[in-house]
Coordinates of C-alpha atoms and ligand atoms in Angstrom, one line a residue:
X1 CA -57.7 -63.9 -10.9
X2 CA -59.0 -65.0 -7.5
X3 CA -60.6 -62.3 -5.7
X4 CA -63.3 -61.6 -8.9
X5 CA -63.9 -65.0 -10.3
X6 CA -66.7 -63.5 -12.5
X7 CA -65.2 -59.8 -14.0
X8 CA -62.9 -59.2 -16.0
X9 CA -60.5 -56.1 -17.4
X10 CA -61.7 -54.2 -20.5
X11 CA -60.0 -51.9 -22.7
X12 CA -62.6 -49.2 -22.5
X13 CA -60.7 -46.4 -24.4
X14 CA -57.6 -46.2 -26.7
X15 CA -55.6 -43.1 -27.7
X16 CA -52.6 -42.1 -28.8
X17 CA -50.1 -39.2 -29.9
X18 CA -47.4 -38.8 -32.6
X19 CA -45.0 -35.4 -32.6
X20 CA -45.8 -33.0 -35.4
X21 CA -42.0 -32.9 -36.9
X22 CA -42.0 -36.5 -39.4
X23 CA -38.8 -37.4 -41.0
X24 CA -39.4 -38.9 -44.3
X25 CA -36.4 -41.8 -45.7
X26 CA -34.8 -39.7 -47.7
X27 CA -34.2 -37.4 -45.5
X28 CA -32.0 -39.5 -43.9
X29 CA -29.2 -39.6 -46.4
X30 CA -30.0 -36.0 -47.5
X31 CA -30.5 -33.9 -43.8
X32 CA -28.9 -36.4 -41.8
X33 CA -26.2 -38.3 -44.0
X34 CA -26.4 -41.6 -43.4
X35 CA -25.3 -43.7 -46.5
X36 CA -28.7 -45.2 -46.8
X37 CA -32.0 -44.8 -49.3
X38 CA -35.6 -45.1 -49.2
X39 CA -35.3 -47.9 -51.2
X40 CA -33.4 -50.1 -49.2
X41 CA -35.3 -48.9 -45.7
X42 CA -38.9 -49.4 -47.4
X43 CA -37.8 -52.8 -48.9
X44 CA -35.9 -54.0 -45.5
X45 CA -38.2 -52.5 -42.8
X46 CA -41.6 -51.7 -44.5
X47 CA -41.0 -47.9 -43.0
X48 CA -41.5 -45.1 -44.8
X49 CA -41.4 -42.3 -42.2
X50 CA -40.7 -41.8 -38.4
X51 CA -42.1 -38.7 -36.1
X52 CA -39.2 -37.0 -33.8
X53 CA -40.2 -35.1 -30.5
X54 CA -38.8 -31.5 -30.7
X55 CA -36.4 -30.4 -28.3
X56 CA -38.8 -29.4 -25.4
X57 CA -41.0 -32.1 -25.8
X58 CA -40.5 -35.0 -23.1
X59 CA -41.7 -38.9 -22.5
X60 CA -44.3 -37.4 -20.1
X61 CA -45.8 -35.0 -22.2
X62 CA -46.3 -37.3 -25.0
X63 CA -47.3 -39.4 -23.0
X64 CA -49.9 -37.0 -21.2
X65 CA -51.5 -36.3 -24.8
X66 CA -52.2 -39.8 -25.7
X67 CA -53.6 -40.2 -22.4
X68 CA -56.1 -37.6 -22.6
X69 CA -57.0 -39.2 -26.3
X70 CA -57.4 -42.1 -24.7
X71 CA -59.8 -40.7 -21.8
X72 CA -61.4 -38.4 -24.1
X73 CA -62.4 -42.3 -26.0
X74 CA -63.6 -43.2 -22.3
X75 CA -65.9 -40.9 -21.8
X76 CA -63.2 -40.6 -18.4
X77 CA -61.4 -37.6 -17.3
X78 CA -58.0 -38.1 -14.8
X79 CA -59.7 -37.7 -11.8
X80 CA -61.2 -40.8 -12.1
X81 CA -58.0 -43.0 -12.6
X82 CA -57.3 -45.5 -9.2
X83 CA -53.7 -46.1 -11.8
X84 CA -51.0 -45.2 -14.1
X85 CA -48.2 -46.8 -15.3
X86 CA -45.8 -45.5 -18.1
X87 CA -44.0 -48.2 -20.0
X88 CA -41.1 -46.7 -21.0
X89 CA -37.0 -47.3 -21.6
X90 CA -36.5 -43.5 -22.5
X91 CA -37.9 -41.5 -19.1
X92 CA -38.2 -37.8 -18.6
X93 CA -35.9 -38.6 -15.8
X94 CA -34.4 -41.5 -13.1
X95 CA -37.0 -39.9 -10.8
X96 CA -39.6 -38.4 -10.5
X97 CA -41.2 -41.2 -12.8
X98 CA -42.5 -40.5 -15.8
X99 CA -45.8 -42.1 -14.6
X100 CA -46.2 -39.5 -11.8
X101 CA -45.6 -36.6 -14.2
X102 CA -48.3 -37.4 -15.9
X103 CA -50.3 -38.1 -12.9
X104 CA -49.8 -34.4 -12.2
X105 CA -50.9 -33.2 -15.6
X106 CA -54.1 -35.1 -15.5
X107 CA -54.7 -34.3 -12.0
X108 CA -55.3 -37.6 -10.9
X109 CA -55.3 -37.2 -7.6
X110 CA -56.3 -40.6 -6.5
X111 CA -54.4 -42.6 -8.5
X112 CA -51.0 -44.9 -8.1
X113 CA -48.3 -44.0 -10.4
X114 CA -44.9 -45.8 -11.7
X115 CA -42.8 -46.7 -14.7
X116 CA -42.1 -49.9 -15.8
X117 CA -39.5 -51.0 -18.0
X118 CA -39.5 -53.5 -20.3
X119 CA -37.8 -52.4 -23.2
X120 CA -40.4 -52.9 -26.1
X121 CA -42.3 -55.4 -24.9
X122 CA -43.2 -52.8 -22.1
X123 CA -47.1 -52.3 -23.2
X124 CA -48.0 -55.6 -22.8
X125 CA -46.2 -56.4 -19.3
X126 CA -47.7 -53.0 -18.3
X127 CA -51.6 -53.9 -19.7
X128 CA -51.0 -57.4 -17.4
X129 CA -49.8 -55.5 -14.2
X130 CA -52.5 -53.4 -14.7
X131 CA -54.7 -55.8 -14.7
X132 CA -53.6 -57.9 -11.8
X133 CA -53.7 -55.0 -10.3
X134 CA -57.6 -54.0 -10.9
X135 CA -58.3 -57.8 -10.3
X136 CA -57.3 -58.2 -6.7
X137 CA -58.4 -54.7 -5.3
X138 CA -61.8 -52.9 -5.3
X139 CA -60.1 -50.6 -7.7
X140 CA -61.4 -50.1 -11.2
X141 CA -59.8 -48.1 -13.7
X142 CA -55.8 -47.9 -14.8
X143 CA -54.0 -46.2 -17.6
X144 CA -51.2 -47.5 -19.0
X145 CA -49.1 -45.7 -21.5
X146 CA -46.1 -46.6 -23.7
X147 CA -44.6 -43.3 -24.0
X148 CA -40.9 -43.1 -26.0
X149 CA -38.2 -40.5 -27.1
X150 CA -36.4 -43.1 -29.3
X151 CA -34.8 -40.6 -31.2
X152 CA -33.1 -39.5 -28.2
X153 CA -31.0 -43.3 -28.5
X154 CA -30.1 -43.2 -31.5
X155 CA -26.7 -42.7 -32.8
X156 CA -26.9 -40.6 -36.1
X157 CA -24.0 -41.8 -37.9
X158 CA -25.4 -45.8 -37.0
X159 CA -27.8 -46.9 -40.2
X160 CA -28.4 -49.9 -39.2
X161 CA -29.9 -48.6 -36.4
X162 CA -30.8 -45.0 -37.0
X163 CA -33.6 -45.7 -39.3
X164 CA -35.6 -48.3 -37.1
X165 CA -36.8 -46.2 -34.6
X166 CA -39.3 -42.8 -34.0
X167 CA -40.9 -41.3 -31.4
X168 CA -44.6 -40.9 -30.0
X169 CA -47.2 -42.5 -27.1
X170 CA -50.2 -44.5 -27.3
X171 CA -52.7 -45.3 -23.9
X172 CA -55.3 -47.4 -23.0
X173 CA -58.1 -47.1 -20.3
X174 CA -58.3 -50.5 -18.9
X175 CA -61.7 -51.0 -16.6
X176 CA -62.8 -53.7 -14.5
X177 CA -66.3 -55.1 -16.0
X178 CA -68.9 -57.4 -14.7
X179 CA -69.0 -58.8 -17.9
X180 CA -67.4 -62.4 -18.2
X181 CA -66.8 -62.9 -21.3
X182 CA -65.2 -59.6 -22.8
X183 CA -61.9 -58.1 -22.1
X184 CA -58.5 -59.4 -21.3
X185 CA -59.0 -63.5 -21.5
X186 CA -55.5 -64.9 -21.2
X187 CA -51.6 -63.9 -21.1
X188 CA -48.1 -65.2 -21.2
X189 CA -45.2 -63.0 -20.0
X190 CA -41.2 -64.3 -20.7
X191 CA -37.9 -62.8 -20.1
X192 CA -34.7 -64.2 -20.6
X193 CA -31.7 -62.2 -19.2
X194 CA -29.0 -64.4 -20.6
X195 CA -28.4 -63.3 -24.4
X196 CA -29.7 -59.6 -24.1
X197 CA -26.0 -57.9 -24.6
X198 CA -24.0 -61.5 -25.0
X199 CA -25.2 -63.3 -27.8
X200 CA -28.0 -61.2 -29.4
X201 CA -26.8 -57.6 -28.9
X202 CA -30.0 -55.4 -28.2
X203 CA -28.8 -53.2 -25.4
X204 CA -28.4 -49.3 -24.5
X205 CA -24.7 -48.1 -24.0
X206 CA -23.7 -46.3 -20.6
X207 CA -24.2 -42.7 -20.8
X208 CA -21.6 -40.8 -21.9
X209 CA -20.8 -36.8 -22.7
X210 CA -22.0 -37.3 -26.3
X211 CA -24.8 -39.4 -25.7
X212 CA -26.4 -38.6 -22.6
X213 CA -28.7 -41.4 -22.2
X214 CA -26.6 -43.5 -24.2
X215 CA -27.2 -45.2 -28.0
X216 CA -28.5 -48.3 -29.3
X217 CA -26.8 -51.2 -30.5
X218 CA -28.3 -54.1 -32.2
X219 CA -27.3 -57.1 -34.0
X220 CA -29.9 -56.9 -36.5
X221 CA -30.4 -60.6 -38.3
X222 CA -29.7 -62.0 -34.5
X223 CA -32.7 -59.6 -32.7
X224 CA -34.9 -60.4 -36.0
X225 CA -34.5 -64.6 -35.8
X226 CA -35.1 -64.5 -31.8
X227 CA -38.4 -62.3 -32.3
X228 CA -39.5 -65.2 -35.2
X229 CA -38.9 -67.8 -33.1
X230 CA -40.5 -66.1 -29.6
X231 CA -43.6 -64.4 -31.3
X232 CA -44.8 -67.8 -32.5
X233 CA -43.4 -69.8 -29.7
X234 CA -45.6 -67.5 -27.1
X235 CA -48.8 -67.5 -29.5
X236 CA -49.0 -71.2 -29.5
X237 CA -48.1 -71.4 -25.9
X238 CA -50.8 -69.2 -25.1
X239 CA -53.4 -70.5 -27.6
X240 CA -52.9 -73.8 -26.4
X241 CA -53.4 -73.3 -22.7
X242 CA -57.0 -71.0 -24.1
X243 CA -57.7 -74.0 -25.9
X244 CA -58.5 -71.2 -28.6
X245 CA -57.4 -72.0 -32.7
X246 CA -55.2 -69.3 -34.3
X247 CA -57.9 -69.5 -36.8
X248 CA -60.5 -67.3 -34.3
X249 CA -58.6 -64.7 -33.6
X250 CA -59.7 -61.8 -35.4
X251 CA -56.9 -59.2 -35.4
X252 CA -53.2 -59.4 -34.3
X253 CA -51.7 -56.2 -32.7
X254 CA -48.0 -56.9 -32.9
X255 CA -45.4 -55.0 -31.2
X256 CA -44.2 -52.5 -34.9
X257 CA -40.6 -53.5 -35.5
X258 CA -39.7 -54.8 -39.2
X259 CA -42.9 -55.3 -41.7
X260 CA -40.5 -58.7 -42.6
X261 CA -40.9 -60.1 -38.9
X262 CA -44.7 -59.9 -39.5
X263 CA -44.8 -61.5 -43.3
X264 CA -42.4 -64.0 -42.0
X265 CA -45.0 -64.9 -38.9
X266 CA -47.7 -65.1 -41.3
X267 CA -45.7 -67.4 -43.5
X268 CA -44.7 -69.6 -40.8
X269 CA -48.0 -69.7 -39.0
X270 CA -50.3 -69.6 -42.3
X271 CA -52.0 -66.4 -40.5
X272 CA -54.1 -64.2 -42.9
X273 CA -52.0 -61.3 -43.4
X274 CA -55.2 -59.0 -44.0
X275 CA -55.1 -59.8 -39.8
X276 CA -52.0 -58.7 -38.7
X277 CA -52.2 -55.1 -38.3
X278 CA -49.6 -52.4 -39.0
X279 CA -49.0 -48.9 -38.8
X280 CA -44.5 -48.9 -38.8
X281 CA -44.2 -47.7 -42.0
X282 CA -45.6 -44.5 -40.7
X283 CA -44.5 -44.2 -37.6
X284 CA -41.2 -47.0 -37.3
X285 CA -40.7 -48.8 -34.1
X286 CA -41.5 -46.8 -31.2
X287 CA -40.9 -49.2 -28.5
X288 CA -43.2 -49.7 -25.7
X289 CA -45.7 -47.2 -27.7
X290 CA -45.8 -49.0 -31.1
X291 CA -48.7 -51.6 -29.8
X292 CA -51.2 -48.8 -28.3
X293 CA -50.5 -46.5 -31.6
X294 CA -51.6 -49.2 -33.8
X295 CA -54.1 -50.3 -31.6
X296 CA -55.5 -46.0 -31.8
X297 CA -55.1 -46.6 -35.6
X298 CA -57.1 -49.2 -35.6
X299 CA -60.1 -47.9 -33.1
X300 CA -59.7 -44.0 -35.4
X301 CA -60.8 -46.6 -38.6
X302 CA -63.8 -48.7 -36.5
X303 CA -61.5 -51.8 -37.8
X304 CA -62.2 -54.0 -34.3
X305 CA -65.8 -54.5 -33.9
X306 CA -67.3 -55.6 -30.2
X307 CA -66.4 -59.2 -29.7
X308 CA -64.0 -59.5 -32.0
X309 CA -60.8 -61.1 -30.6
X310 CA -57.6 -59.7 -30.7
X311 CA -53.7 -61.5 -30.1
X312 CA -51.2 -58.6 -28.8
X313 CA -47.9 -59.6 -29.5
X314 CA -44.4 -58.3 -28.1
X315 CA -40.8 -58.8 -28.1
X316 CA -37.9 -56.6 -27.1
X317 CA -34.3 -56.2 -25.5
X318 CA -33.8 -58.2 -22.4
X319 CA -35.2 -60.6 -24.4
X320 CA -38.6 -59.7 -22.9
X321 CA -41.8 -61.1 -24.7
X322 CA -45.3 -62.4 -24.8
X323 CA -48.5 -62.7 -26.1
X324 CA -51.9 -61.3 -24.8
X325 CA -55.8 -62.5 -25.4
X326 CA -58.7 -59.9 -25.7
X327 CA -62.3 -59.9 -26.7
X328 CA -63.2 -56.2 -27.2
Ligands
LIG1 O1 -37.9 -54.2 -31.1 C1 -36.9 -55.0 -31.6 C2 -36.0 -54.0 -32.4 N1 -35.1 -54.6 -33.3 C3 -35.5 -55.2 -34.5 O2 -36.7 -55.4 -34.8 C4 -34.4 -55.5 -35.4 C5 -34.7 -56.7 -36.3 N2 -33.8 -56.7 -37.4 C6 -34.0 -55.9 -38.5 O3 -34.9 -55.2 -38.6 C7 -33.0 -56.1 -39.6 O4 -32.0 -57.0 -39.3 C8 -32.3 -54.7 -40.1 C9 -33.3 -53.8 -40.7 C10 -31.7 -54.1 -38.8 C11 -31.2 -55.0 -41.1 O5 -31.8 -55.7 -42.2 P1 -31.1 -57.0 -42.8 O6 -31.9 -57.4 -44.0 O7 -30.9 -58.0 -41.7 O8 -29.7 -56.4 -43.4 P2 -28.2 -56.9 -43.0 O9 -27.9 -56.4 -41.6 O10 -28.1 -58.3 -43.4 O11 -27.4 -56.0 -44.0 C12 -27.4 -56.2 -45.4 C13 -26.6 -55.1 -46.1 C14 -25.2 -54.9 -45.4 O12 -24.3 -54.6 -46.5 P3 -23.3 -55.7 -47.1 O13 -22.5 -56.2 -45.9 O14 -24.2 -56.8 -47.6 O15 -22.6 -55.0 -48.1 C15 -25.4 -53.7 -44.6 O16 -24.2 -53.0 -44.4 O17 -27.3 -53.9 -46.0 C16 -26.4 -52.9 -45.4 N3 -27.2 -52.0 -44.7 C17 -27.8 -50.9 -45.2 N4 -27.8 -50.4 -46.5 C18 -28.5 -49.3 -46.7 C19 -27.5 -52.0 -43.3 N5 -28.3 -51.0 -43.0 C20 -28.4 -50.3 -44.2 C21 -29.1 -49.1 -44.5 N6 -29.2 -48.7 -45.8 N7 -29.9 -48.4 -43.5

């Protein structure tokens, strides 16, 4: 970025937040009787269990609890955020934003709040916008949160569908550092507009009585071959234009969909799988939240050690997707 040639943007502090209620596979057939089995889900998707906000509980505050887990990792408190942005597809609200609901909560006073959308891929467009902004203001600390109320999508009597997806928030503290070498070291954003509800059918449907905020629908095989193919395409893009080999990067932090999407990118790009970190079995794809909660998982166990470098990986409806570089 121009205006600090030598700085860059580090994640200084990683939380996250999952509601207490957890629905477990079989509950699925027995509580909410969709023909399915844990069998089939565990073989299929690699998930085992999903969390599901209770009735009161909203985007924001989910997402104001994995915020405070993540300042709380800072050593920060929420006055001392300059901005905030929730990455989310499943607001509180159209308006206010999410983003300044939480602003309010943390009593950040100072700071710039908005929501961003980006279906799934909305962490990792939201970590880049943070960062540009940071990089070309005298600014230096943003949150960004992928806060989701999945559940709220889904439609219940819809198992291809209704067993992908859970709830919960993860958050980052990203910082602007004078060191040079450490932090966010490369990106590469896409979006394609032309296939999200034509060809490859990912989409929301329009509110109705029933469904207030609408329901997912998914072509499942079609969603799965795109994210293959875009995952690795980005990587190598982003790799190549580093000048960085696959083999060097420590840890992968991909966006939580289907455990098979991940084996079959480790298959196809001969990537250690010990590397490719995942926490959707316990928690199934929570959107725009899935990166941040593995990335809390993985800060709770000490698995990324300082200077280690990590790949984030996303891909969601839209098609939106990309790849991220960090040293931590
Ligand atoms: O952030 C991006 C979000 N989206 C994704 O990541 C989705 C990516 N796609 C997937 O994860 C997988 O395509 C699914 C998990 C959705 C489906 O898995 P699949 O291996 O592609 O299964 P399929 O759609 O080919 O279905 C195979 C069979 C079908 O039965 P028949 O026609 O062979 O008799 C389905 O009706 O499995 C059946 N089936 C189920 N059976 C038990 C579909 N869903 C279920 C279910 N339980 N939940």
């Amino acid at each position: 970025m121009s205006s600090h040639p030598n700085q860059r943007c580090m994640v200084t502090g990683v939380g996250g937040y999952l509601p207490k209620t957890i629905i477990h596979n079989d509950q699925l057939s027995s509580e909410f009787h969709l023909n399915t089995d844990d069998a089939w889900i565990r073989t299929r998707t690699g998930i085992t269990q999903r969390h599901r906000a209770s009735e009161n509980e909203t985007t924001s505050d989910m997402g104001i609890a994995a915020a405070r887990s993540a300042l709380h990792d800072a050593h920060m408190d929420g006055a001392d955020l300059d901005l905030i942005i929730v990455a989310t597809s499943t607001p509180d609200q159209a308006f206010p934003s999410t983003a300044t609901i939480v602003l309010d909560g943390l009593g950040s006073k100072h700071a710039v709040a908005f929501d961003m959308n980006a279906a799934c891929s909305g962490f990792l467009f939201a970590l880049i916008m943070a960062e540009s902004y940071l990089m070309q203001s005298n600014k230096n600390h943003a949150l960004v949160i992928g806060s989701e109320s999945m559940t709220r999508l889904l439609n219940w009597q819809d198992r291809s569908t209704a067993i992908l997806f859970g709830d919960g928030a993860g958050a980052v503290i990203l910082s602007r550092t004078a060191s040079s070498d450490r932090g966010i070291i490369g990106h590469c954003l896409f979006s394609d507009g032309k296939n999200g509800k034509a060809l490859h059918d990912l989409y929301v449907t329009t509110p109705s009585a029933d469904h207030p905020m609408g329901v997912i629908v998914m072509d499942g095989q079609a969603v799965f071959r795109e994210a293959v193919s875009q995952l690795i395409s980005s990587t190598h893009t982003l790799l190549a234009e580093k000048s960085i080999d696959l083999a060097d990067v420590d840890w992968i932090i991909p966006h939580q969909a289907n455990k098979r999407i991940l084996d079959r990118m480790c298959t196809d790009m001969n990537i250690d799988h010990r590397k490719m970190l995942y926490t959707g079995d316990m928690h199934a794809n929570t959107s725009a939240a899935s990166i941040p909660l593995t990335w809390w998982k993985a800060r709770q166990n000490n698995t990324i050690k300082p200077g280690q470098l990590i790949l984030l990986q996303a891909f969601g409806a839209g098609f939106t997707w990309g790849s991220c570089l960090v040293r931590s």
